[in-house]
Amino acid sequence: MLKFRRIGSVSVVYILIAILGLACSTVRHQNGQRTSSYQQLSKEDKSLADSLVLHALDNEALYTVTGHLKPMSSVADIYVKVPRDSASDNTLYDEKTVEPASIEKLARYQRVVNALQFGDLHFVMSPYRIYTKDRRAMSVNVYRESLVDSMIRANKDFYAQLGFVPGCNPAALISTTENSGLAARYRSYGYLYGYPEHAVRFFVEASMNYHQKGEKTGRQFFNIPVYAGEKGRFVYAISKDTEPSAADSAIYKRAVKSLERYRKLRGQYVRKDKTADVIGLLNALQKEND
């Protein structure tokens, strides 16, 4: 299996967002047949797809796949070499060429991501706004369309200002979020990643305070365990002087139940010789999510 790097940060997120009220937005999906073009991938591309999916499930994306906790989760960060300054905001037209190997790497990941679509659950790849002079970073995320709809509905005034309503294309929302102004970017990512409301507010206010005044706000981190570890995956910041809230506890308890189910199922699909029926595992979790 491949190993993936993550660009720092918080893969955490809002919600409880109608933790039980999500059912109303899943109607249009619940009868949809889960099909993808996974079976049409080459052997090599299937291996990459399996690695991406298992990495996702072993980390916070488990709570997008099951548990009704996270509308979206980070899966992996992909880096490709680009010519120096080729992505400069001030470059209108650039004749520099990108190495064929970089283009093929992008094309391969795009093929795989396009194949990982399972009814309500979608994998997507998009570029980060920030780049270095010779590397471009791409973010692979997974989102559950019905949860994104519910999240937008719960924050309809905010998202209407960005031009989004329930039923929008979540991939477009993710790209717009990445390229929005700082406050809107932090707030939208907070909701997408499943932070409860008080954590979203803290995330935005503390971040803006730092960017505008250079002042750091005292904080503590609320960690929700995943298969790959107890800390640093599904985690968000709250004020240093506050106790975890009822919303935090509810997220934690719901996540732990989903993680317990995953541990049991994982053993049935991931063999001791490290071979695995990853798509079978994903589909089994999907059925439990219904």
JSON list of C-alpha atoms in Angstrom, two decimals, residues 130-238:
[
{"chain": "A", "resi": 130, "resn": "ILE", "atom": "CA", "xyz": [-1.02, 28.00, -2.34]},
{"chain": "A", "resi": 131, "resn": "TYR", "atom": "CA", "xyz": [1.89, 26.55, -4.26]},
{"chain": "A", "resi": 132, "resn": "THR", "atom": "CA", "xyz": [5.70, 26.60, -4.15]},
{"chain": "A", "resi": 133, "resn": "LYS", "atom": "CA", "xyz": [7.83, 27.77, -7.04]},
{"chain": "A", "resi": 134, "resn": "ASP", "atom": "CA", "xyz": [8.40, 24.27, -8.37]},
{"chain": "A", "resi": 135, "resn": "ARG", "atom": "CA", "xyz": [5.62, 22.11, -6.92]},
{"chain": "A", "resi": 136, "resn": "ARG", "atom": "CA", "xyz": [1.86, 22.11, -7.10]},
{"chain": "A", "resi": 137, "resn": "ALA", "atom": "CA", "xyz": [-0.12, 20.46, -4.31]},
{"chain": "A", "resi": 138, "resn": "MET", "atom": "CA", "xyz": [-3.39, 18.68, -5.06]},
{"chain": "A", "resi": 139, "resn": "SER", "atom": "CA", "xyz": [-5.92, 17.68, -2.43]},
{"chain": "A", "resi": 140, "resn": "VAL", "atom": "CA", "xyz": [-7.87, 14.43, -2.65]},
{"chain": "A", "resi": 141, "resn": "ASN", "atom": "CA", "xyz": [-11.07, 14.63, -0.61]},
{"chain": "A", "resi": 142, "resn": "VAL", "atom": "CA", "xyz": [-14.14, 12.48, -0.18]},
{"chain": "A", "resi": 143, "resn": "TYR", "atom": "CA", "xyz": [-17.59, 13.95, 0.40]},
{"chain": "A", "resi": 144, "resn": "ARG", "atom": "CA", "xyz": [-21.07, 12.62, 1.03]},
{"chain": "A", "resi": 145, "resn": "GLU", "atom": "CA", "xyz": [-23.49, 14.61, -1.08]},
{"chain": "A", "resi": 146, "resn": "SER", "atom": "CA", "xyz": [-26.46, 14.30, 1.28]},
{"chain": "A", "resi": 147, "resn": "LEU", "atom": "CA", "xyz": [-24.39, 15.56, 4.22]},
{"chain": "A", "resi": 148, "resn": "VAL", "atom": "CA", "xyz": [-23.12, 18.50, 2.18]},
{"chain": "A", "resi": 149, "resn": "ASP", "atom": "CA", "xyz": [-26.72, 19.37, 1.32]},
{"chain": "A", "resi": 150, "resn": "SER", "atom": "CA", "xyz": [-27.75, 19.21, 4.98]},
{"chain": "A", "resi": 151, "resn": "MET", "atom": "CA", "xyz": [-24.77, 21.30, 6.02]},
{"chain": "A", "resi": 152, "resn": "ILE", "atom": "CA", "xyz": [-25.60, 23.97, 3.44]},
{"chain": "A", "resi": 153, "resn": "ARG", "atom": "CA", "xyz": [-29.24, 23.94, 4.52]},
{"chain": "A", "resi": 154, "resn": "ALA", "atom": "CA", "xyz": [-28.22, 24.46, 8.16]},
{"chain": "A", "resi": 155, "resn": "ASN", "atom": "CA", "xyz": [-26.08, 27.47, 7.12]},
{"chain": "A", "resi": 156, "resn": "LYS", "atom": "CA", "xyz": [-28.16, 28.68, 4.19]},
{"chain": "A", "resi": 157, "resn": "ASP", "atom": "CA", "xyz": [-27.54, 32.42, 4.59]},
{"chain": "A", "resi": 158, "resn": "PHE", "atom": "CA", "xyz": [-23.76, 32.02, 4.69]},
{"chain": "A", "resi": 159, "resn": "TYR", "atom": "CA", "xyz": [-23.62, 29.70, 1.68]},
{"chain": "A", "resi": 160, "resn": "ALA", "atom": "CA", "xyz": [-26.12, 31.76, -0.32]},
{"chain": "A", "resi": 161, "resn": "GLN", "atom": "CA", "xyz": [-23.63, 34.62, -0.07]},
{"chain": "A", "resi": 162, "resn": "LEU", "atom": "CA", "xyz": [-21.08, 32.36, -1.76]},
{"chain": "A", "resi": 163, "resn": "GLY", "atom": "CA", "xyz": [-23.66, 31.38, -4.38]},
{"chain": "A", "resi": 164, "resn": "PHE", "atom": "CA", "xyz": [-24.49, 27.87, -3.15]},
{"chain": "A", "resi": 165, "resn": "VAL", "atom": "CA", "xyz": [-27.73, 26.18, -2.12]},
{"chain": "A", "resi": 166, "resn": "PRO", "atom": "CA", "xyz": [-28.63, 22.52, -1.45]},
{"chain": "A", "resi": 167, "resn": "GLY", "atom": "CA", "xyz": [-28.35, 20.52, -4.65]},
{"chain": "A", "resi": 168, "resn": "CYS", "atom": "CA", "xyz": [-25.21, 22.36, -5.82]},
{"chain": "A", "resi": 169, "resn": "ASN", "atom": "CA", "xyz": [-22.13, 20.56, -7.09]},
{"chain": "A", "resi": 170, "resn": "PRO", "atom": "CA", "xyz": [-20.00, 19.92, -3.96]},
{"chain": "A", "resi": 171, "resn": "ALA", "atom": "CA", "xyz": [-16.80, 19.80, -6.04]},
{"chain": "A", "resi": 172, "resn": "ALA", "atom": "CA", "xyz": [-17.47, 23.39, -7.13]},
{"chain": "A", "resi": 173, "resn": "LEU", "atom": "CA", "xyz": [-18.15, 24.35, -3.50]},
{"chain": "A", "resi": 174, "resn": "ILE", "atom": "CA", "xyz": [-14.84, 22.82, -2.39]},
{"chain": "A", "resi": 175, "resn": "SER", "atom": "CA", "xyz": [-12.93, 24.72, -5.08]},
{"chain": "A", "resi": 176, "resn": "THR", "atom": "CA", "xyz": [-14.74, 27.98, -4.27]},
{"chain": "A", "resi": 177, "resn": "THR", "atom": "CA", "xyz": [-14.02, 27.49, -0.57]},
{"chain": "A", "resi": 178, "resn": "GLU", "atom": "CA", "xyz": [-10.31, 27.01, -1.24]},
{"chain": "A", "resi": 179, "resn": "ASN", "atom": "CA", "xyz": [-10.15, 30.21, -3.26]},
{"chain": "A", "resi": 180, "resn": "SER", "atom": "CA", "xyz": [-12.37, 32.43, -1.07]},
{"chain": "A", "resi": 181, "resn": "GLY", "atom": "CA", "xyz": [-11.22, 35.17, 1.28]},
{"chain": "A", "resi": 182, "resn": "LEU", "atom": "CA", "xyz": [-9.72, 33.96, 4.54]},
{"chain": "A", "resi": 183, "resn": "ALA", "atom": "CA", "xyz": [-12.75, 34.30, 6.82]},
{"chain": "A", "resi": 184, "resn": "ALA", "atom": "CA", "xyz": [-15.14, 32.66, 4.35]},
{"chain": "A", "resi": 185, "resn": "ARG", "atom": "CA", "xyz": [-12.55, 29.98, 3.55]},
{"chain": "A", "resi": 186, "resn": "TYR", "atom": "CA", "xyz": [-12.04, 29.05, 7.20]},
{"chain": "A", "resi": 187, "resn": "ARG", "atom": "CA", "xyz": [-15.75, 29.08, 7.95]},
{"chain": "A", "resi": 188, "resn": "SER", "atom": "CA", "xyz": [-16.72, 26.96, 4.97]},
{"chain": "A", "resi": 189, "resn": "TYR", "atom": "CA", "xyz": [-13.94, 24.45, 5.60]},
{"chain": "A", "resi": 190, "resn": "GLY", "atom": "CA", "xyz": [-15.01, 24.27, 9.23]},
{"chain": "A", "resi": 191, "resn": "TYR", "atom": "CA", "xyz": [-18.53, 23.29, 8.23]},
{"chain": "A", "resi": 192, "resn": "LEU", "atom": "CA", "xyz": [-17.37, 20.92, 5.49]},
{"chain": "A", "resi": 193, "resn": "TYR", "atom": "CA", "xyz": [-14.97, 19.16, 7.83]},
{"chain": "A", "resi": 194, "resn": "GLY", "atom": "CA", "xyz": [-17.63, 18.70, 10.49]},
{"chain": "A", "resi": 195, "resn": "TYR", "atom": "CA", "xyz": [-16.71, 21.07, 13.31]},
{"chain": "A", "resi": 196, "resn": "PRO", "atom": "CA", "xyz": [-19.55, 21.92, 15.70]},
{"chain": "A", "resi": 197, "resn": "GLU", "atom": "CA", "xyz": [-20.66, 25.57, 15.51]},
{"chain": "A", "resi": 198, "resn": "HIS", "atom": "CA", "xyz": [-18.65, 26.80, 18.50]},
{"chain": "A", "resi": 199, "resn": "ALA", "atom": "CA", "xyz": [-15.47, 25.27, 17.02]},
{"chain": "A", "resi": 200, "resn": "VAL", "atom": "CA", "xyz": [-16.14, 26.85, 13.62]},
{"chain": "A", "resi": 201, "resn": "ARG", "atom": "CA", "xyz": [-16.48, 30.25, 15.26]},
{"chain": "A", "resi": 202, "resn": "PHE", "atom": "CA", "xyz": [-13.30, 29.76, 17.27]},
{"chain": "A", "resi": 203, "resn": "PHE", "atom": "CA", "xyz": [-11.44, 28.52, 14.18]},
{"chain": "A", "resi": 204, "resn": "VAL", "atom": "CA", "xyz": [-12.43, 31.62, 12.20]},
{"chain": "A", "resi": 205, "resn": "GLU", "atom": "CA", "xyz": [-11.93, 34.19, 14.96]},
{"chain": "A", "resi": 206, "resn": "ALA", "atom": "CA", "xyz": [-8.59, 32.81, 16.15]},
{"chain": "A", "resi": 207, "resn": "SER", "atom": "CA", "xyz": [-7.26, 32.49, 12.61]},
{"chain": "A", "resi": 208, "resn": "MET", "atom": "CA", "xyz": [-8.30, 36.01, 11.64]},
{"chain": "A", "resi": 209, "resn": "ASN", "atom": "CA", "xyz": [-6.85, 37.41, 14.86]},
{"chain": "A", "resi": 210, "resn": "TYR", "atom": "CA", "xyz": [-3.53, 35.83, 13.98]},
{"chain": "A", "resi": 211, "resn": "HIS", "atom": "CA", "xyz": [-3.54, 36.97, 10.35]},
{"chain": "A", "resi": 212, "resn": "GLN", "atom": "CA", "xyz": [-4.65, 40.51, 11.13]},
{"chain": "A", "resi": 213, "resn": "LYS", "atom": "CA", "xyz": [-2.82, 41.19, 14.40]},
{"chain": "A", "resi": 214, "resn": "GLY", "atom": "CA", "xyz": [-0.20, 38.45, 14.62]},
{"chain": "A", "resi": 215, "resn": "GLU", "atom": "CA", "xyz": [-1.67, 37.38, 17.96]},
{"chain": "A", "resi": 216, "resn": "LYS", "atom": "CA", "xyz": [-2.10, 33.73, 18.88]},
{"chain": "A", "resi": 217, "resn": "THR", "atom": "CA", "xyz": [-5.27, 32.76, 20.74]},
{"chain": "A", "resi": 218, "resn": "GLY", "atom": "CA", "xyz": [-4.97, 30.21, 23.54]},
{"chain": "A", "resi": 219, "resn": "ARG", "atom": "CA", "xyz": [-6.48, 26.91, 22.50]},
{"chain": "A", "resi": 220, "resn": "GLN", "atom": "CA", "xyz": [-6.86, 23.26, 23.27]},
{"chain": "A", "resi": 221, "resn": "PHE", "atom": "CA", "xyz": [-7.51, 20.45, 20.84]},
{"chain": "A", "resi": 222, "resn": "PHE", "atom": "CA", "xyz": [-10.43, 18.07, 20.89]},
{"chain": "A", "resi": 223, "resn": "ASN", "atom": "CA", "xyz": [-9.34, 14.78, 19.37]},
{"chain": "A", "resi": 224, "resn": "ILE", "atom": "CA", "xyz": [-11.61, 12.04, 18.02]},
{"chain": "A", "resi": 225, "resn": "PRO", "atom": "CA", "xyz": [-9.84, 8.69, 17.51]},
{"chain": "A", "resi": 226, "resn": "VAL", "atom": "CA", "xyz": [-9.54, 6.93, 14.16]},
{"chain": "A", "resi": 227, "resn": "TYR", "atom": "CA", "xyz": [-8.14, 3.52, 13.27]},
{"chain": "A", "resi": 228, "resn": "ALA", "atom": "CA", "xyz": [-4.71, 5.00, 12.45]},
{"chain": "A", "resi": 229, "resn": "GLY", "atom": "CA", "xyz": [-4.34, 6.80, 15.76]},
{"chain": "A", "resi": 230, "resn": "GLU", "atom": "CA", "xyz": [-5.90, 8.50, 18.76]},
{"chain": "A", "resi": 231, "resn": "LYS", "atom": "CA", "xyz": [-4.82, 12.06, 18.01]},
{"chain": "A", "resi": 232, "resn": "GLY", "atom": "CA", "xyz": [-4.07, 14.45, 15.18]},
{"chain": "A", "resi": 233, "resn": "ARG", "atom": "CA", "xyz": [-6.50, 13.17, 12.56]},
{"chain": "A", "resi": 234, "resn": "PHE", "atom": "CA", "xyz": [-10.09, 14.13, 13.35]},
{"chain": "A", "resi": 235, "resn": "VAL", "atom": "CA", "xyz": [-9.24, 17.08, 15.60]},
{"chain": "A", "resi": 236, "resn": "TYR", "atom": "CA", "xyz": [-10.39, 20.65, 16.08]},
{"chain": "A", "resi": 237, "resn": "ALA", "atom": "CA", "xyz": [-9.47, 23.57, 18.33]},
{"chain": "A", "resi": 238, "resn": "ILE", "atom": "CA", "xyz": [-11.62, 25.08, 21.04]}
]
